Short mmCIF file of C-alpha atoms in Angstrom, two decimals:
data_model
loop_
_atom_site.label_atom_id
_atom_site.label_comp_id
_atom_site.label_asym_id
_atom_site.label_seq_id
_atom_site.Cartn_x
_atom_site.Cartn_y
_atom_site.Cartn_z
CA MET A 1 131.81 111.43 107.84
CA ALA A 2 133.43 113.03 106.65
CA GLY A 3 137.22 112.23 106.21
CA ALA A 4 136.09 108.40 106.83
CA GLN A 5 138.08 105.53 105.15
CA LEU A 6 135.47 102.51 104.27
CA PHE A 7 136.04 98.73 103.85
CA ILE A 8 132.24 97.32 102.18
CA THR A 9 132.37 93.87 101.05
CA GLY A 10 129.18 93.15 98.34
CA GLY A 11 130.47 96.62 96.98
CA THR A 12 130.48 95.53 93.26
CA GLY A 13 126.56 94.84 93.40
CA PHE A 14 123.87 96.57 93.21
CA PHE A 15 123.23 98.29 97.08
CA GLY A 16 127.42 98.43 97.08
CA THR A 17 126.82 100.10 93.24
CA TRP A 18 125.00 102.93 94.37
CA LEU A 19 126.51 103.03 97.53
CA LEU A 20 129.74 103.93 95.48
CA GLU A 21 128.41 105.99 93.29
CA THR A 22 126.57 108.00 96.32
CA ILE A 23 130.46 107.79 97.54
CA ALA A 24 131.80 109.75 94.30
CA ALA A 25 128.86 111.98 94.17
CA ALA A 26 129.53 113.42 98.22
CA ASN A 27 132.86 113.80 97.32
CA ASP A 28 132.61 115.63 94.41
CA ALA A 29 130.15 118.33 95.49
CA LEU A 30 130.63 118.60 99.26
CA GLN A 31 134.50 117.55 99.24
CA VAL A 32 133.89 115.22 101.32
CA ALA A 33 137.57 113.17 101.33
CA VAL A 34 135.43 109.87 102.13
CA GLY A 35 137.60 106.71 101.07
CA ALA A 36 137.02 103.20 100.72
CA THR A 37 138.18 99.77 100.25
CA VAL A 38 135.99 97.56 98.09
CA LEU A 39 136.09 94.62 97.92
CA SER A 40 135.10 92.25 95.30
CA ARG A 41 135.12 88.52 93.29
CA ASP A 42 135.80 90.53 89.85
CA PRO A 43 136.31 94.45 90.05
CA GLU A 44 137.84 93.89 86.69
CA ARG A 45 134.42 93.04 85.30
CA PHE A 46 132.47 95.76 87.40
CA LEU A 47 134.19 97.69 85.92
CA LEU A 48 133.52 96.95 82.71
CA ARG A 49 129.71 97.62 83.66
CA VAL A 50 130.28 100.80 85.21
CA PRO A 51 133.44 102.50 83.55
CA HIS A 52 133.71 106.23 85.05
CA MET A 53 134.17 104.17 87.94
CA ALA A 54 138.05 102.87 86.67
CA SER A 55 138.48 107.18 87.16
CA ARG A 56 138.12 107.32 90.63
CA ARG A 57 141.19 107.16 93.40
CA GLU A 58 139.35 107.64 96.14
CA PHE A 59 138.19 103.67 95.78
CA GLU A 60 141.40 100.90 96.40
CA TRP A 61 139.84 97.55 94.27
CA LEU A 62 140.95 94.25 97.17
CA ARG A 63 140.24 91.25 94.89
CA GLY A 64 138.21 88.30 96.92
CA SER A 65 135.20 86.98 99.34
CA PRO A 66 134.50 87.62 102.04
CA ALA A 67 134.93 84.52 102.70
CA SER A 68 138.85 84.63 102.15
CA PHE A 69 140.26 87.71 101.43
CA PRO A 70 143.75 89.30 102.78
CA PHE A 71 142.95 91.71 105.42
CA PRO A 72 144.23 94.99 104.59
CA ALA A 73 146.83 97.37 106.35
CA THR A 74 144.74 100.32 105.15
CA ARG A 75 142.79 101.90 109.06
CA HIS A 76 138.66 101.63 107.99
CA ASP A 77 136.44 103.33 110.58
CA TYR A 78 133.42 101.99 109.28
CA LEU A 79 132.82 98.40 108.15
CA LEU A 80 129.69 97.53 105.60
CA HIS A 81 128.74 93.56 104.79
CA LEU A 82 126.67 94.38 101.79
CA ALA A 83 127.94 91.04 99.97
CA THR A 84 124.87 88.38 100.28
CA ALA A 85 125.31 84.82 98.71
CA THR A 86 121.58 83.46 98.08
CA SER A 87 120.46 79.39 96.46
CA ALA A 88 120.10 81.74 92.86
CA ASP A 89 123.49 83.32 92.23
CA PRO A 90 124.60 79.95 90.22
CA ARG A 91 128.27 80.22 92.04
CA HIS A 92 125.57 78.64 94.85
CA THR A 93 123.73 75.65 92.94
CA GLU A 94 123.26 73.88 96.72
CA PRO A 95 121.76 74.94 99.83
CA ILE A 96 124.23 73.86 102.05
CA GLU A 97 126.72 75.63 100.32
CA MET A 98 124.79 79.30 101.13
CA LEU A 99 125.06 78.66 104.34
CA HIS A 100 128.60 78.12 104.74
CA THR A 101 129.29 80.90 102.16
CA LYS A 102 127.29 82.85 105.11
CA LEU A 103 128.67 81.17 107.53
CA THR A 104 132.22 81.34 107.15
CA GLY A 105 132.13 85.39 105.80
CA ILE A 106 130.25 86.67 108.52
CA HIS A 107 133.31 84.90 110.49
CA ASN A 108 135.56 86.55 107.98
CA VAL A 109 134.44 90.24 108.39
CA LEU A 110 133.74 89.95 111.79
CA ARG A 111 137.52 89.56 112.65
CA HIS A 112 139.04 92.25 110.45
CA ALA A 113 136.45 94.66 112.15
CA ARG A 114 138.26 93.89 115.38
CA GLN A 115 141.51 93.68 114.11
CA ALA A 116 140.13 96.95 112.31
CA GLY A 117 139.42 98.60 115.30
CA VAL A 118 135.83 100.22 113.22
CA ARG A 119 133.56 102.99 115.22
CA ARG A 120 130.62 101.55 113.49
CA MET A 121 129.84 98.65 110.59
CA LEU A 122 126.22 97.71 108.81
CA VAL A 123 125.16 94.65 108.11
CA THR A 124 122.58 94.26 105.26
CA SER A 125 120.18 91.54 106.88
CA SER A 126 116.86 89.99 105.33
CA GLY A 127 112.48 90.46 105.02
CA ALA A 128 113.79 86.28 104.82
CA VAL A 129 115.07 86.45 108.06
CA TYR A 130 110.48 86.65 109.34
CA GLY A 131 109.80 83.75 107.46
CA PRO A 132 106.37 83.95 106.32
CA GLN A 133 104.48 86.53 106.73
CA PRO A 134 100.41 85.82 107.93
CA ALA A 135 97.76 87.40 105.78
CA ALA A 136 96.07 89.77 109.47
CA LEU A 137 99.75 91.21 109.20
CA ASN A 138 99.95 94.36 106.53
CA ARG A 139 103.39 95.06 107.92
CA ILE A 140 105.93 93.60 109.63
CA PRO A 141 107.87 95.11 111.97
CA GLU A 142 111.27 93.91 113.45
CA THR A 143 109.63 92.61 117.20
CA TRP A 144 107.28 90.06 114.59
CA GLN A 145 109.06 86.43 115.89
CA GLY A 146 108.26 84.73 112.68
CA ALA A 147 110.60 82.49 111.44
CA PRO A 148 112.04 80.14 108.51
CA ASP A 149 110.53 76.45 108.27
CA PRO A 150 114.00 75.01 109.46
CA LEU A 151 112.93 72.26 107.08
CA ASN A 152 111.89 73.61 104.47
CA PRO A 153 114.76 73.71 101.49
CA SER A 154 114.20 77.53 100.61
CA SER A 155 114.69 78.34 103.82
CA ALA A 156 118.11 78.32 103.62
CA TYR A 157 117.96 81.95 102.23
CA GLY A 158 116.30 83.62 105.52
CA GLU A 159 117.93 80.71 107.80
CA GLY A 160 121.55 83.20 106.29
CA LYS A 161 120.41 85.44 107.68
CA ARG A 162 119.09 84.64 110.65
CA LEU A 163 122.00 82.85 111.49
CA VAL A 164 124.53 86.28 109.93
CA GLU A 165 122.31 88.62 112.66
CA GLN A 166 123.54 85.90 115.56
CA MET A 167 127.02 85.95 114.57
CA CYS A 168 127.36 90.29 114.73
CA ALA A 169 124.51 89.60 118.44
CA LEU A 170 127.77 87.15 119.74
CA THR A 171 130.30 89.53 119.29
CA PRO A 172 129.35 92.04 121.28
CA GLU A 173 133.81 94.01 120.61
CA VAL A 174 131.93 95.48 117.52
CA PRO A 175 129.72 97.89 117.43
CA CYS A 176 127.49 96.02 114.91
CA VAL A 177 123.57 96.96 113.40
CA ILE A 178 121.53 95.34 111.32
CA ALA A 179 119.13 96.76 108.10
CA ARG A 180 116.59 94.84 107.34
CA CYS A 181 115.99 94.88 103.62
CA PHE A 182 113.23 94.45 100.85
CA SER A 183 112.96 94.59 97.71
CA PHE A 184 114.10 97.61 95.00
CA ILE A 185 113.51 99.09 92.24
CA GLY A 186 116.61 101.49 90.36
CA PRO A 187 119.21 101.38 87.78
CA HIS A 188 121.49 98.84 87.72
CA LEU A 189 118.46 96.48 88.94
CA PRO A 190 119.66 92.57 86.94
CA LEU A 191 116.57 92.28 84.64
CA HIS A 192 117.34 88.71 84.64
CA GLY A 193 117.05 85.92 87.58
CA ARG A 194 115.25 86.08 90.42
CA PHE A 195 113.03 89.49 90.80
CA ALA A 196 110.19 89.71 89.76
CA ALA A 197 110.55 93.35 89.49
CA GLY A 198 113.68 93.42 87.38
CA ASN A 199 112.30 90.87 84.86
CA PHE A 200 108.79 92.56 84.10
CA LEU A 201 111.37 95.79 82.93
CA ARG A 202 113.43 93.41 80.61
CA ASP A 203 109.95 92.21 79.52
CA ALA A 204 108.91 96.06 78.67
CA MET A 205 112.02 97.74 77.51
CA SER A 206 112.00 94.25 74.94
CA GLY A 207 108.16 94.99 73.71
CA GLY A 208 106.25 93.02 75.92
CA PRO A 209 104.38 90.98 76.75
CA ILE A 210 105.37 90.90 80.55
CA VAL A 211 104.39 88.31 82.54
CA VAL A 212 103.55 87.16 85.23
CA ASN A 213 103.70 83.38 85.96
CA GLY A 214 101.93 83.52 89.97
CA ASP A 215 98.48 84.23 89.71
CA GLY A 216 99.50 88.43 90.40
CA THR A 217 98.27 89.10 93.62
CA ALA A 218 101.07 89.08 95.64
CA ARG A 219 101.68 91.92 97.73
CA ARG A 220 105.50 94.12 97.55
CA SER A 221 106.44 96.98 98.17
CA TYR A 222 109.86 98.73 96.28
CA MET A 223 112.38 101.17 97.50
CA HIS A 224 114.07 103.83 95.40
CA PRO A 225 118.12 102.73 95.36
CA ALA A 226 118.01 106.50 95.94
CA ASP A 227 116.78 106.12 99.18
CA LEU A 228 118.37 102.61 100.08
CA VAL A 229 121.81 104.41 100.24
CA VAL A 230 120.43 107.22 102.83
CA TRP A 231 118.75 104.93 105.02
CA LEU A 232 121.93 102.46 105.71
CA LEU A 233 124.26 105.58 105.67
CA LYS A 234 121.74 106.83 108.46
CA ILE A 235 121.68 103.07 110.13
CA LEU A 236 125.22 103.38 109.96
CA LEU A 237 126.44 106.19 111.87
CA HIS A 238 123.14 106.32 114.23
CA GLY A 239 121.51 102.80 114.82
CA GLU A 240 121.35 101.80 117.94
CA THR A 241 124.36 98.90 118.30
CA ARG A 242 122.55 95.72 117.59
CA ARG A 243 119.64 96.43 116.86
CA ALA A 244 117.62 95.60 114.27
CA TYR A 245 115.83 98.54 110.79
CA ASN A 246 114.05 97.23 108.58
CA VAL A 247 114.80 99.31 105.17
CA GLY A 248 111.80 98.78 101.96
CA SER A 249 108.36 101.04 101.23
CA ASP A 250 105.79 100.51 103.70
CA GLN A 251 103.22 100.89 100.07
CA GLY A 252 102.31 97.42 99.21
CA VAL A 253 100.97 96.90 95.74
CA SER A 254 100.36 93.56 94.14
CA ILE A 255 102.63 91.73 91.73
CA GLY A 256 99.54 92.55 88.30
CA ASP A 257 99.53 95.42 89.57
CA LEU A 258 103.22 96.42 89.37
CA ALA A 259 103.04 95.03 85.39
CA ARG A 260 100.20 96.70 84.89
CA GLN A 261 101.77 100.33 86.13
CA ILE A 262 105.54 99.38 83.96
CA ALA A 263 103.48 98.92 81.34
CA GLY A 264 101.26 102.46 81.84
CA GLN A 265 104.80 104.36 81.87
CA VAL A 266 106.42 102.08 79.58
CA GLY A 267 103.86 102.68 76.60
CA GLY A 268 103.43 101.47 73.39
CA ASN A 269 100.08 99.71 73.81
CA LEU A 270 102.23 96.69 76.25
CA SER A 271 99.67 93.73 77.02
CA VAL A 272 100.58 91.92 80.62
CA GLU A 273 99.49 88.33 80.80
CA ILE A 274 99.38 86.81 83.92
CA ARG A 275 100.04 82.83 83.61
CA GLY A 276 99.55 81.19 87.43
CA GLU A 277 96.33 79.85 88.33
CA PRO A 278 94.50 81.56 91.51
CA ASP A 279 96.05 81.17 94.62
CA ARG A 280 93.35 79.54 96.70
CA SER A 281 95.98 79.49 100.06
CA GLY A 282 95.64 83.47 100.19
CA VAL A 283 97.07 86.54 99.21
CA HIS A 284 101.17 86.23 100.25
CA SER A 285 102.96 89.58 101.02
CA TYR A 286 106.30 90.56 102.04
CA VAL A 287 106.25 94.64 102.52
CA PRO A 288 108.18 96.01 106.20
CA GLN A 289 106.56 98.63 108.56
CA THR A 290 109.11 101.18 108.76
CA ASP A 291 108.31 102.71 111.95
CA ARG A 292 111.43 101.91 113.58
CA ALA A 293 113.59 103.83 111.07
CA ARG A 294 111.33 106.88 110.80
CA ASP A 295 110.26 107.54 114.81
CA GLU A 296 113.56 106.65 115.81
CA LEU A 297 116.06 108.16 112.70
CA GLY A 298 113.70 110.29 111.07
CA LEU A 299 113.94 108.22 107.88
CA GLN A 300 111.31 108.99 104.80
CA LEU A 301 110.40 107.84 102.38
CA THR A 302 111.04 110.43 99.00
CA LEU A 303 110.30 108.80 96.06
CA ASP A 304 107.25 106.45 95.59
CA LEU A 305 106.58 103.87 92.95
CA PRO A 306 105.31 105.89 90.16
CA ALA A 307 109.02 107.88 90.17
CA THR A 308 111.22 105.17 90.94
CA LEU A 309 109.24 103.04 88.29
CA GLN A 310 109.63 106.92 85.78
CA ARG A 311 113.26 107.49 86.96
CA THR A 312 114.23 103.46 86.99
CA ILE A 313 113.06 103.49 83.09
CA ASP A 314 114.31 106.73 81.53
CA TRP A 315 117.82 105.35 82.93
CA LEU A 316 116.81 102.07 80.82
CA ARG A 317 116.53 103.69 78.39
CA THR A 318 119.42 105.94 78.08
CA ALA A 319 121.31 102.73 78.62
CA ILE A 320 119.80 100.96 75.93
CA ASP A 321 120.72 104.09 73.05
CA THR A 322 124.82 104.56 74.61
CA ARG A 323 124.93 100.97 75.30
CA GLU A 324 127.05 101.77 78.33
CA PRO A 325 125.19 102.32 81.76
CA ARG A 326 125.25 104.79 83.61
CA MET A 327 124.18 106.10 86.55
CA ALA A 328 121.32 108.41 85.99
CA THR A 329 123.11 111.70 88.44
CA SER A 330 119.65 112.98 88.98
CA SER A 331 118.32 109.94 90.94
CA LEU A 332 121.43 111.31 93.45
CA ARG A 333 120.76 112.22 96.88
CA ILE A 334 124.02 113.79 98.49
CA PRO A 335 124.21 112.62 102.27
CA ALA A 336 124.84 115.21 104.87
CA ARG A 337 127.35 116.08 106.59
CA HIS A 338 128.09 114.61 109.58
#
C-alpha cells in the first residue's frame, strides 16, 4: 500500500477520523507516503474539531457529499466508501430521504470508481442487513439470510444498506468488498445521539447517574476503532471481491452490564438507573460471528472490552481537561507494509 492514493467518503466521521489518524501515524513512522482525497460536507468543521489534522499535507479536502461531488482528476488506487446516512441524522428526518441519499451516493461513488479505474473499493455496510437476530442465534454469520421487515419504517437503514451492497454486486467492473460493521467504542464516538455506549459515557463523565432507557438485557458487542481500522484495511487489500466480512467483537455483553462496567471504570460511586420495564419478548442481541475474517484474513481482536473502555475514558478525561480533543496516539496501531 506504500505510495497509494486513496479516495475516502465519510472521512470526517467516526470511522474516517480513525482512518486518517492511522494514515498520518503510518506516514510519520514508516514513511509509506500514502495520500488521500477526503470527501466531506464541511471540512472546516472537522478541522476545528481535530485541529492537528490541518497541517497534514498528505490529505486533500474535497467539499461535497457522495450524492453530489465533482469527480477529481487525481489518480486513486483505492476507494473507501465510509459515508453513511441514518434516520437519526438531522439532515435526514424522513426514511425515504435517507434511502434516496444512500442510493444516489453509492451510484455516484461507483461511477467515480469506474472512471478512476480504482484497483479495489471497500464499502462499509452494517449488521442491520441481517434484520433482527433470532434468540437462538448467539452470533450472526455472514451466511445468515434473515432480513429486515420491509413494511416496518424502522427497517429503512438496514434495507438501505442491503441496496448499497446490491449496487456493488451489480457493478462487477469495480472490484468491491463489503465490511458489515457492528458496534464500536473509542475516542471520537458521538456522546449525544442514538449510540447507547456514547450516552453512557456522557452520563458517566458528567457525574452520573448512567441512565439505561431499556430493561438492560439487550446484548451488544464492542470493538475499539484501533482494531476497526486494521480490519478495514486488511479487508480492502485482501478480502475476496464481492464478499462480505463481519467487523466487530464477537464477545457479547448486556447493555446493563456495559453501563455497570463504565460506572466501575470511571469510579466515584456512579449509579446506574435501569428505567425500562422487562421485555417479555426475549433478549434482543446484535453480535457478529467473525470466523470468516479470522480464518480467511487472519484478523483478531487485540483490545477487549475493559481495555477499550479504559482507553476511551482516559481520552475523554484528557479532552475535558484540555478542551481540545485529540487522538490518543497510544491507541493507534500502524498496519504493516504491503
